[in-house]
PDB file of C-alpha atoms in Angstrom:
ATOM      1  CA  UNK A 245      22.074 144.247 183.271  1.00 56.00           C
ATOM      2  CA  UNK A 246      19.781 144.305 186.317  1.00 83.00           C
ATOM      3  CA  UNK A 247      21.194 145.972 189.364  1.00 88.00           C
ATOM      4  CA  UNK A 248      22.622 142.412 190.563  1.00 90.00           C
ATOM      5  CA  UNK A 249      24.021 139.558 188.427  1.00 93.00           C
ATOM      6  CA  UNK A 250      24.868 136.469 190.835  1.00 94.00           C
ATOM      7  CA  UNK A 251      27.109 133.678 189.651  1.00 95.00           C
ATOM      8  CA  UNK A 252      25.138 130.733 190.904  1.00 94.00           C
ATOM      9  CA  UNK A 253      28.134 127.724 190.696  1.00 94.00           C
ATOM     10  CA  UNK A 254      30.017 129.995 193.282  1.00 96.00           C
ATOM     11  CA  UNK A 255      27.074 131.700 195.129  1.00 96.00           C
ATOM     12  CA  UNK A 256      26.957 129.811 198.651  1.00 96.00           C
ATOM     13  CA  UNK A 257      23.860 131.958 200.205  1.00 95.00           C
ATOM     14  CA  UNK A 258      26.010 133.230 202.966  1.00 96.00           C
ATOM     15  CA  UNK A 259      23.791 136.002 203.077  1.00 95.00           C
ATOM     16  CA  UNK A 260      26.389 138.330 203.554  1.00 96.00           C
ATOM     17  CA  UNK A 261      25.721 140.661 201.118  1.00 95.00           C
ATOM     18  CA  UNK A 262      22.109 140.839 202.323  1.00 95.00           C
ATOM     19  CA  UNK A 263      23.160 141.787 205.988  1.00 95.00           C
ATOM     20  CA  UNK A 264      25.545 144.262 204.832  1.00 94.00           C
ATOM     21  CA  UNK A 265      23.857 146.091 202.379  1.00 93.00           C
ATOM     22  CA  UNK A 266      23.055 149.486 203.800  1.00 92.00           C
ATOM     23  CA  UNK A 267      19.986 150.597 201.902  1.00 91.00           C
ATOM     24  CA  UNK A 268      18.717 146.817 203.189  1.00 92.00           C
ATOM     25  CA  UNK A 269      17.073 146.576 199.639  1.00 92.00           C
ATOM     26  CA  UNK A 270      18.780 142.973 199.307  1.00 93.00           C
ATOM     27  CA  UNK A 271      16.812 139.626 199.958  1.00 93.00           C
ATOM     28  CA  UNK A 272      17.859 135.784 199.483  1.00 94.00           C
ATOM     29  CA  UNK A 273      16.183 134.195 196.568  1.00 92.00           C
ATOM     30  CA  UNK A 274      15.949 130.483 195.794  1.00 91.00           C
ATOM     31  CA  UNK A 275      19.095 131.862 193.282  1.00 89.00           C
ATOM     32  CA  UNK A 276      20.814 133.594 195.710  1.00 93.00           C
ATOM     33  CA  UNK A 277      20.532 137.640 196.746  1.00 94.00           C
ATOM     34  CA  UNK A 278      18.085 139.709 194.482  1.00 91.00           C
ATOM     35  CA  UNK A 279      16.725 143.179 194.775  1.00 88.00           C
ATOM     36  CA  UNK A 280      13.712 144.740 193.891  1.00 75.00           C
ATOM     37  CA  UNK A 281      14.306 148.314 194.489  1.00 75.00           C
ATOM     38  CA  UNK A 282      17.161 149.188 192.125  1.00 69.00           C
ATOM     39  CA  UNK A 283      16.314 152.811 192.790  1.00 74.00           C
ATOM     40  CA  UNK A 284      17.033 152.453 196.530  1.00 83.00           C
ATOM     41  CA  UNK A 285      21.130 151.207 195.390  1.00 90.00           C
ATOM     42  CA  UNK A 286      23.428 154.022 197.074  1.00 89.00           C
ATOM     43  CA  UNK A 287      26.283 152.529 194.827  1.00 90.00           C
ATOM     44  CA  UNK A 288      28.778 152.054 198.021  1.00 93.00           C
ATOM     45  CA  UNK A 289      29.529 148.569 196.306  1.00 93.00           C
ATOM     46  CA  UNK A 290      29.367 146.724 199.940  1.00 95.00           C
ATOM     47  CA  UNK A 291      27.493 143.557 198.495  1.00 95.00           C
ATOM     48  CA  UNK A 292      30.101 142.635 195.944  1.00 96.00           C
ATOM     49  CA  UNK A 293      32.982 143.635 198.178  1.00 96.00           C
ATOM     50  CA  UNK A 294      31.715 141.570 200.949  1.00 96.00           C
ATOM     51  CA  UNK A 295      31.698 138.641 198.835  1.00 96.00           C
ATOM     52  CA  UNK A 296      33.922 135.707 199.632  1.00 95.00           C
ATOM     53  CA  UNK A 297      33.439 133.784 196.568  1.00 95.00           C
ATOM     54  CA  UNK A 298      33.419 136.771 194.018  1.00 95.00           C
ATOM     55  CA  UNK A 299      29.971 135.667 192.960  1.00 96.00           C
ATOM     56  CA  UNK A 300      28.381 138.970 193.223  1.00 95.00           C
ATOM     57  CA  UNK A 301      28.648 141.659 190.227  1.00 94.00           C
ATOM     58  CA  UNK A 302      26.242 145.198 190.617  1.00 93.00           C
ATOM     59  CA  UNK A 303      25.955 147.586 187.994  1.00 92.00           C
ATOM     60  CA  UNK A 304      26.391 150.319 189.723  1.00 91.00           C
ATOM     61  CA  UNK A 305      29.979 149.047 191.474  1.00 92.00           C
ATOM     62  CA  UNK A 306      31.209 146.660 189.035  1.00 94.00           C
ATOM     63  CA  UNK A 307      33.148 143.356 190.232  1.00 94.00           C
ATOM     64  CA  UNK A 308      35.578 144.185 187.300  1.00 94.00           C
ATOM     65  CA  UNK A 309      36.774 147.702 189.143  1.00 93.00           C
ATOM     66  CA  UNK A 310      37.250 146.128 192.409  1.00 93.00           C
ATOM     67  CA  UNK A 311      40.992 145.327 193.718  1.00 91.00           C
ATOM     68  CA  UNK A 312      41.694 142.836 196.295  1.00 90.00           C
ATOM     69  CA  UNK A 313      42.513 144.288 199.353  1.00 88.00           C
ATOM     70  CA  UNK A 314      46.390 144.586 199.579  1.00 86.00           C
ATOM     71  CA  UNK A 315      48.156 142.929 203.033  1.00 80.00           C
ATOM     72  CA  UNK A 316      49.132 143.126 205.150  1.00 79.00           C
ATOM     73  CA  UNK A 317      47.561 145.959 206.791  1.00 82.00           C
ATOM     74  CA  UNK A 318      49.048 148.431 209.043  1.00 87.00           C
ATOM     75  CA  UNK A 319      49.674 146.556 212.890  1.00 91.00           C
ATOM     76  CA  UNK A 320      47.836 149.102 215.242  1.00 93.00           C
ATOM     77  CA  UNK A 321      51.360 150.247 217.078  1.00 94.00           C
ATOM     78  CA  UNK A 322      52.223 151.699 213.518  1.00 93.00           C
ATOM     79  CA  UNK A 323      48.885 152.719 212.638  1.00 93.00           C
ATOM     80  CA  UNK A 324      48.571 154.775 216.310  1.00 94.00           C
ATOM     81  CA  UNK A 325      51.882 156.363 216.128  1.00 94.00           C
ATOM     82  CA  UNK A 326      51.276 157.511 212.614  1.00 93.00           C
ATOM     83  CA  UNK A 327      47.805 159.071 213.634  1.00 94.00           C
ATOM     84  CA  UNK A 328      49.739 160.816 216.562  1.00 94.00           C
ATOM     85  CA  UNK A 329      52.365 162.447 214.348  1.00 93.00           C
ATOM     86  CA  UNK A 330      49.881 164.270 212.296  1.00 93.00           C
ATOM     87  CA  UNK A 331      50.363 167.918 213.069  1.00 95.00           C
ATOM     88  CA  UNK A 332      48.227 170.889 211.476  1.00 96.00           C
ATOM     89  CA  UNK A 333      51.200 173.058 209.471  1.00 97.00           C
ATOM     90  CA  UNK A 334      50.922 176.333 209.433  1.00 97.00           C
ATOM     91  CA  UNK A 335      54.771 177.371 208.124  1.00 97.00           C
ATOM     92  CA  UNK A 336      55.193 176.474 204.514  1.00 98.00           C
ATOM     93  CA  UNK A 337      57.832 177.006 201.926  1.00 98.00           C
ATOM     94  CA  UNK A 338      57.090 179.728 199.398  1.00 97.00           C
ATOM     95  CA  UNK A 339      56.661 177.219 196.345  1.00 97.00           C
ATOM     96  CA  UNK A 340      53.413 175.934 195.689  1.00 98.00           C
ATOM     97  CA  UNK A 341      52.214 172.189 195.581  1.00 98.00           C
ATOM     98  CA  UNK A 342      52.926 170.574 192.016  1.00 98.00           C
ATOM     99  CA  UNK A 343      50.116 169.519 189.870  1.00 98.00           C
ATOM    100  CA  UNK A 344      50.913 166.145 190.626  1.00 98.00           C
ATOM    101  CA  UNK A 345      51.010 165.895 194.767  1.00 98.00           C
ATOM    102  CA  UNK A 346      47.899 168.062 194.782  1.00 98.00           C
ATOM    103  CA  UNK A 347      46.132 165.292 192.466  1.00 98.00           C
ATOM    104  CA  UNK A 348      47.407 162.436 194.879  1.00 98.00           C
ATOM    105  CA  UNK A 349      46.317 164.216 197.713  1.00 98.00           C
ATOM    106  CA  UNK A 350      42.744 164.877 196.563  1.00 98.00           C
ATOM    107  CA  UNK A 351      42.245 161.403 194.572  1.00 98.00           C
ATOM    108  CA  UNK A 352      42.368 159.810 198.173  1.00 98.00           C
ATOM    109  CA  UNK A 353      39.581 162.009 199.406  1.00 97.00           C
ATOM    110  CA  UNK A 354      37.529 160.138 196.867  1.00 95.00           C
ATOM    111  CA  UNK A 355      37.248 157.394 199.310  1.00 95.00           C
ATOM    112  CA  UNK A 356      36.415 159.015 202.215  1.00 96.00           C
ATOM    113  CA  UNK A 357      33.116 158.127 203.599  1.00 95.00           C
ATOM    114  CA  UNK A 358      30.472 160.638 202.337  1.00 92.00           C
ATOM    115  CA  UNK A 359      26.579 160.959 203.682  1.00 90.00           C
ATOM    116  CA  UNK A 360      24.486 158.277 201.919  1.00 87.00           C
ATOM    117  CA  UNK A 361      27.521 157.776 199.516  1.00 89.00           C
ATOM    118  CA  UNK A 362      26.631 160.830 197.879  1.00 88.00           C
ATOM    119  CA  UNK A 363      30.203 161.875 197.112  1.00 90.00           C
ATOM    120  CA  UNK A 364      29.456 164.908 194.776  1.00 88.00           C
ATOM    121  CA  UNK A 365      32.759 166.825 195.990  1.00 95.00           C
ATOM    122  CA  UNK A 366      34.239 169.323 193.159  1.00 96.00           C
ATOM    123  CA  UNK A 367      37.427 170.944 194.139  1.00 98.00           C
ATOM    124  CA  UNK A 368      39.128 174.309 193.095  1.00 98.00           C
ATOM    125  CA  UNK A 369      42.698 174.916 193.734  1.00 98.00           C
ATOM    126  CA  UNK A 370      44.112 178.299 194.551  1.00 98.00           C
ATOM    127  CA  UNK A 371      47.852 178.751 193.887  1.00 98.00           C
ATOM    128  CA  UNK A 372      47.720 181.987 192.934  1.00 98.00           C
ATOM    129  CA  UNK A 373      49.714 184.485 195.508  1.00 97.00           C
ATOM    130  CA  UNK A 374      47.536 187.387 194.361  1.00 98.00           C
ATOM    131  CA  UNK A 375      44.288 186.031 194.564  1.00 98.00           C
ATOM    132  CA  UNK A 376      44.791 184.020 197.977  1.00 98.00           C
ATOM    133  CA  UNK A 377      45.459 187.340 199.446  1.00 98.00           C
ATOM    134  CA  UNK A 378      42.488 188.862 197.808  1.00 98.00           C
ATOM    135  CA  UNK A 379      40.596 186.248 199.575  1.00 98.00           C
ATOM    136  CA  UNK A 380      42.023 186.716 203.134  1.00 98.00           C
ATOM    137  CA  UNK A 381      41.736 190.155 202.921  1.00 98.00           C
ATOM    138  CA  UNK A 382      37.643 189.302 201.508  1.00 98.00           C
ATOM    139  CA  UNK A 383      37.520 187.218 204.484  1.00 98.00           C
ATOM    140  CA  UNK A 384      38.586 189.952 207.093  1.00 98.00           C
ATOM    141  CA  UNK A 385      36.208 191.997 204.952  1.00 98.00           C
ATOM    142  CA  UNK A 386      33.401 189.513 205.895  1.00 98.00           C
ATOM    143  CA  UNK A 387      34.653 189.021 209.550  1.00 98.00           C
ATOM    144  CA  UNK A 388      34.415 193.170 210.164  1.00 97.00           C
ATOM    145  CA  UNK A 389      31.004 192.618 208.903  1.00 97.00           C
ATOM    146  CA  UNK A 390      30.269 189.916 211.440  1.00 97.00           C
ATOM    147  CA  UNK A 391      31.337 192.244 214.284  1.00 97.00           C
ATOM    148  CA  UNK A 392      29.438 195.516 213.219  1.00 96.00           C
ATOM    149  CA  UNK A 393      26.123 193.056 212.817  1.00 96.00           C
ATOM    150  CA  UNK A 394      26.666 191.882 216.565  1.00 95.00           C
ATOM    151  CA  UNK A 395      27.822 188.264 215.561  1.00 94.00           C
ATOM    152  CA  UNK A 396      28.045 185.995 218.585  1.00 94.00           C
ATOM    153  CA  UNK A 397      31.769 185.882 217.373  1.00 93.00           C
ATOM    154  CA  UNK A 398      32.857 189.291 217.923  1.00 94.00           C
ATOM    155  CA  UNK A 399      35.302 189.297 220.054  1.00 94.00           C
ATOM    156  CA  UNK A 400      37.167 186.366 218.448  1.00 94.00           C
ATOM    157  CA  UNK A 401      36.939 187.966 215.020  1.00 96.00           C
ATOM    158  CA  UNK A 402      38.204 191.408 216.766  1.00 96.00           C
ATOM    159  CA  UNK A 403      41.037 189.657 218.215  1.00 96.00           C
ATOM    160  CA  UNK A 404      42.001 187.834 214.802  1.00 97.00           C
ATOM    161  CA  UNK A 405      41.643 190.943 212.961  1.00 97.00           C
ATOM    162  CA  UNK A 406      43.510 192.954 215.376  1.00 97.00           C
ATOM    163  CA  UNK A 407      46.623 190.594 214.059  1.00 97.00           C
ATOM    164  CA  UNK A 408      45.488 190.612 210.570  1.00 97.00           C
ATOM    165  CA  UNK A 409      45.032 194.362 210.188  1.00 96.00           C
ATOM    166  CA  UNK A 410      46.785 196.118 213.106  1.00 95.00           C
ATOM    167  CA  UNK A 411      50.044 193.512 212.990  1.00 96.00           C
ATOM    168  CA  UNK A 412      50.162 192.469 209.210  1.00 96.00           C
ATOM    169  CA  UNK A 413      49.737 189.151 210.628  1.00 96.00           C
ATOM    170  CA  UNK A 414      48.255 186.788 207.921  1.00 97.00           C
ATOM    171  CA  UNK A 415      46.462 184.344 210.701  1.00 97.00           C
ATOM    172  CA  UNK A 416      43.944 184.363 207.821  1.00 98.00           C
ATOM    173  CA  UNK A 417      45.815 182.156 204.787  1.00 98.00           C
ATOM    174  CA  UNK A 418      48.827 181.649 206.900  1.00 97.00           C
ATOM    175  CA  UNK A 419      50.820 182.504 203.731  1.00 97.00           C
ATOM    176  CA  UNK A 420      49.641 179.476 202.338  1.00 98.00           C
ATOM    177  CA  UNK A 421      51.137 178.530 198.580  1.00 98.00           C
ATOM    178  CA  UNK A 422      47.583 176.746 198.120  1.00 98.00           C
ATOM    179  CA  UNK A 423      44.123 176.824 199.017  1.00 98.00           C
ATOM    180  CA  UNK A 424      41.674 174.296 198.193  1.00 98.00           C
ATOM    181  CA  UNK A 425      38.132 175.020 197.913  1.00 98.00           C
ATOM    182  CA  UNK A 426      35.522 171.906 198.351  1.00 98.00           C
ATOM    183  CA  UNK A 427      32.074 172.804 197.003  1.00 97.00           C
ATOM    184  CA  UNK A 428      29.005 170.474 196.599  1.00 95.00           C
ATOM    185  CA  UNK A 429      25.502 171.376 195.283  1.00 90.00           C
ATOM    186  CA  UNK A 430      23.788 169.603 198.447  1.00 70.00           C
ATOM    187  CA  UNK A 431      25.577 171.887 201.393  1.00 68.00           C
ATOM    188  CA  UNK A 432      22.774 171.871 203.902  1.00 66.00           C
ATOM    189  CA  UNK A 433      22.491 167.863 204.009  1.00 75.00           C
ATOM    190  CA  UNK A 434      25.738 166.418 203.115  1.00 88.00           C
ATOM    191  CA  UNK A 435      28.285 168.753 201.886  1.00 92.00           C
ATOM    192  CA  UNK A 436      29.660 170.164 204.918  1.00 93.00           C
ATOM    193  CA  UNK A 437      29.871 166.616 206.661  1.00 94.00           C
ATOM    194  CA  UNK A 438      31.480 165.278 203.264  1.00 95.00           C
ATOM    195  CA  UNK A 439      34.028 167.918 202.959  1.00 96.00           C
ATOM    196  CA  UNK A 440      34.752 167.445 206.609  1.00 96.00           C
ATOM    197  CA  UNK A 441      35.795 163.664 206.243  1.00 97.00           C
ATOM    198  CA  UNK A 442      37.371 164.415 202.786  1.00 98.00           C
ATOM    199  CA  UNK A 443      39.806 166.810 204.647  1.00 98.00           C
ATOM    200  CA  UNK A 444      40.312 164.134 207.299  1.00 98.00           C
ATOM    201  CA  UNK A 445      41.779 161.723 204.646  1.00 98.00           C
ATOM    202  CA  UNK A 446      43.474 164.369 203.093  1.00 98.00           C
ATOM    203  CA  UNK A 447      45.709 165.751 206.087  1.00 98.00           C
ATOM    204  CA  UNK A 448      46.290 162.052 207.178  1.00 97.00           C
ATOM    205  CA  UNK A 449      47.608 161.193 203.878  1.00 97.00           C
ATOM    206  CA  UNK A 450      49.590 164.535 203.400  1.00 98.00           C
ATOM    207  CA  UNK A 451      52.839 163.838 205.330  1.00 96.00           C
ATOM    208  CA  UNK A 452      53.377 160.752 203.292  1.00 96.00           C
ATOM    209  CA  UNK A 453      54.277 162.505 200.187  1.00 97.00           C
ATOM    210  CA  UNK A 454      55.592 165.607 201.347  1.00 97.00           C
ATOM    211  CA  UNK A 455      52.827 167.959 201.888  1.00 98.00           C
ATOM    212  CA  UNK A 456      51.443 169.788 205.078  1.00 98.00           C
ATOM    213  CA  UNK A 457      48.044 170.655 205.105  1.00 98.00           C
ATOM    214  CA  UNK A 458      45.443 172.340 208.047  1.00 97.00           C
ATOM    215  CA  UNK A 459      42.081 173.686 207.391  1.00 98.00           C
ATOM    216  CA  UNK A 460      41.534 177.332 207.059  1.00 98.00           C
ATOM    217  CA  UNK A 461      39.149 177.736 209.288  1.00 97.00           C
ATOM    218  CA  UNK A 462      38.064 181.492 208.821  1.00 97.00           C
ATOM    219  CA  UNK A 463      38.021 181.340 204.763  1.00 98.00           C
ATOM    220  CA  UNK A 464      36.004 178.114 205.192  1.00 97.00           C
ATOM    221  CA  UNK A 465      33.185 179.924 207.589  1.00 97.00           C
ATOM    222  CA  UNK A 466      33.309 182.654 205.185  1.00 97.00           C
ATOM    223  CA  UNK A 467      32.399 180.240 202.181  1.00 97.00           C
ATOM    224  CA  UNK A 468      29.916 178.438 203.899  1.00 95.00           C
ATOM    225  CA  UNK A 469      28.261 181.825 205.012  1.00 95.00           C
ATOM    226  CA  UNK A 470      28.295 182.624 200.736  1.00 95.00           C
ATOM    227  CA  UNK A 471      30.052 185.847 201.070  1.00 97.00           C
ATOM    228  CA  UNK A 472      29.615 186.801 197.638  1.00 97.00           C
ATOM    229  CA  UNK A 473      33.028 188.551 197.228  1.00 98.00           C
ATOM    230  CA  UNK A 474      34.913 185.386 198.130  1.00 98.00           C
ATOM    231  CA  UNK A 475      32.636 183.327 196.195  1.00 97.00           C
ATOM    232  CA  UNK A 476      34.138 185.227 192.690  1.00 98.00           C
ATOM    233  CA  UNK A 477      37.069 185.258 193.868  1.00 98.00           C
ATOM    234  CA  UNK A 478      37.112 181.543 194.212  1.00 98.00           C
ATOM    235  CA  UNK A 479      34.823 181.181 190.837  1.00 98.00           C
ATOM    236  CA  UNK A 480      32.589 178.680 192.330  1.00 96.00           C
ATOM    237  CA  UNK A 481      30.194 177.489 189.708  1.00 93.00           C
ATOM    238  CA  UNK A 482      26.673 178.370 189.682  1.00 91.00           C
ATOM    239  CA  UNK A 483      24.390 175.976 192.078  1.00 92.00           C
ATOM    240  CA  UNK A 484      27.742 174.717 194.002  1.00 95.00           C
ATOM    241  CA  UNK A 485      28.171 175.947 197.324  1.00 95.00           C
ATOM    242  CA  UNK A 486      31.463 176.330 199.311  1.00 97.00           C
ATOM    243  CA  UNK A 487      31.437 173.616 202.062  1.00 96.00           C
ATOM    244  CA  UNK A 488      35.097 173.185 203.184  1.00 97.00           C
ATOM    245  CA  UNK A 489      38.896 175.092 202.588  1.00 98.00           C
ATOM    246  CA  UNK A 490      42.396 173.721 203.457  1.00 98.00           C
ATOM    247  CA  UNK A 491      45.623 175.007 203.215  1.00 98.00           C
ATOM    248  CA  UNK A 492      48.169 173.114 201.361  1.00 98.00           C
ATOM    249  CA  UNK A 493      51.983 173.599 201.052  1.00 98.00           C
ATOM    250  CA  UNK A 494      55.491 172.086 201.958  1.00 98.00           C
ATOM    251  CA  UNK A 495      56.243 171.991 205.192  1.00 98.00           C
ATOM    252  CA  UNK A 496      59.165 174.543 206.007  1.00 96.00           C
ATOM    253  CA  UNK A 497      59.347 172.482 209.523  1.00 93.00           C
ATOM    254  CA  UNK A 498      59.948 169.215 210.903  1.00 93.00           C
ATOM    255  CA  UNK A 499      57.969 168.274 214.481  1.00 93.00           C
ATOM    256  CA  UNK A 500      60.438 166.440 216.254  1.00 93.00           C
ATOM    257  CA  UNK A 501      58.086 165.106 219.091  1.00 93.00           C
ATOM    258  CA  UNK A 502      54.700 163.546 219.585  1.00 90.00           C
ATOM    259  CA  UNK A 503      52.539 166.176 221.261  1.00 91.00           C
ATOM    260  CA  UNK A 504      50.404 164.602 224.405  1.00 93.00           C
ATOM    261  CA  UNK A 505      46.433 165.447 224.313  1.00 93.00           C
ATOM    262  CA  UNK A 506      43.764 165.741 227.456  1.00 95.00           C
ATOM    263  CA  UNK A 507      43.477 162.358 228.888  1.00 96.00           C
ATOM    264  CA  UNK A 508      40.967 160.274 227.272  1.00 95.00           C
ATOM    265  CA  UNK A 509      37.630 160.868 228.806  1.00 97.00           C
ATOM    266  CA  UNK A 510      34.939 157.779 228.119  1.00 97.00           C
ATOM    267  CA  UNK A 511      32.156 156.275 230.289  1.00 97.00           C
ATOM    268  CA  UNK A 512      31.300 152.972 229.786  1.00 98.00           C
ATOM    269  CA  UNK A 513      27.344 151.844 230.392  1.00 97.00           C
TER     270      UNK A 513
END
C-alpha cells in the first residue's frame, strides 16, 4: 500500500489528521487526506489515532495495531497525588528483579516520547553483583582521572570518592542489585534525551509493580563520556553508545509521607 489508505465511505474530511501530522506532509484531497512525501513520515501514528471515524490506515502505523484508549482516564487529583508519591529509591532488597518485572518496566518505556519519533533505544540489564561492583569501581577510577585533569566537577567528585574509597560507602551504585543501561546509535542528536524520557516513564511506572528506581548519575555520566573500561564491562555493542543508566530493585523501605518541594515559580505574560 501507499503511505495512506483512506476508507472514503467513512472519511468525512474533517482535516484532523492533516492538522495533527507533526511532519506537515499531509494535505486534504478530493477523496480525503493524501501524502506526496512518503519518506517524511516519522511513523508516529498520529493521523490514524486521531481519526474519529476510523477511516485512515498508515503502512508505518497500521490501524489494526492501534487499540482504543481505555476509559476512564485517571482523575486529576489521583494523578497529582500519584506523581507526588514517586520517590528515588536507594535502599534495595538484596534479590535482583525478575525477568518478568524488568520486562514490564522496560516495555512501558517504548511509549515514552522520543525526538522525531526516533525511538531506537537498546537496553542492557546487569544483575551480576561482581560486575556491578566492577562498574562502580570503574566509575570511581574515571572520576579520579577527571579530578587529576582539573575537571569542573573536581570538588564534587572528590567528595564522592572520599565516601566511596575512604569510608567504603557505595554512593556510586548504591548496592543496587540491578543496573539497566540505555544505549543508542545516535547519542549526540537524540540518544540522551530519549533515555531521559524513557527513565521518566520507568520511574513513574515502577512503583505500580513493586519496583524502586533511581538514575545512576555517576555511572551514567561516565558512560556518556565513553570511558572504555566501563563500556567493556557493560558489553556495549559496536556503534552503540551509553546514553542512560538506571538502578532498579525491590525497595527495602516504604515512604510514609508526601514530601513538599520548593514553591512554584512561574511568570505569566
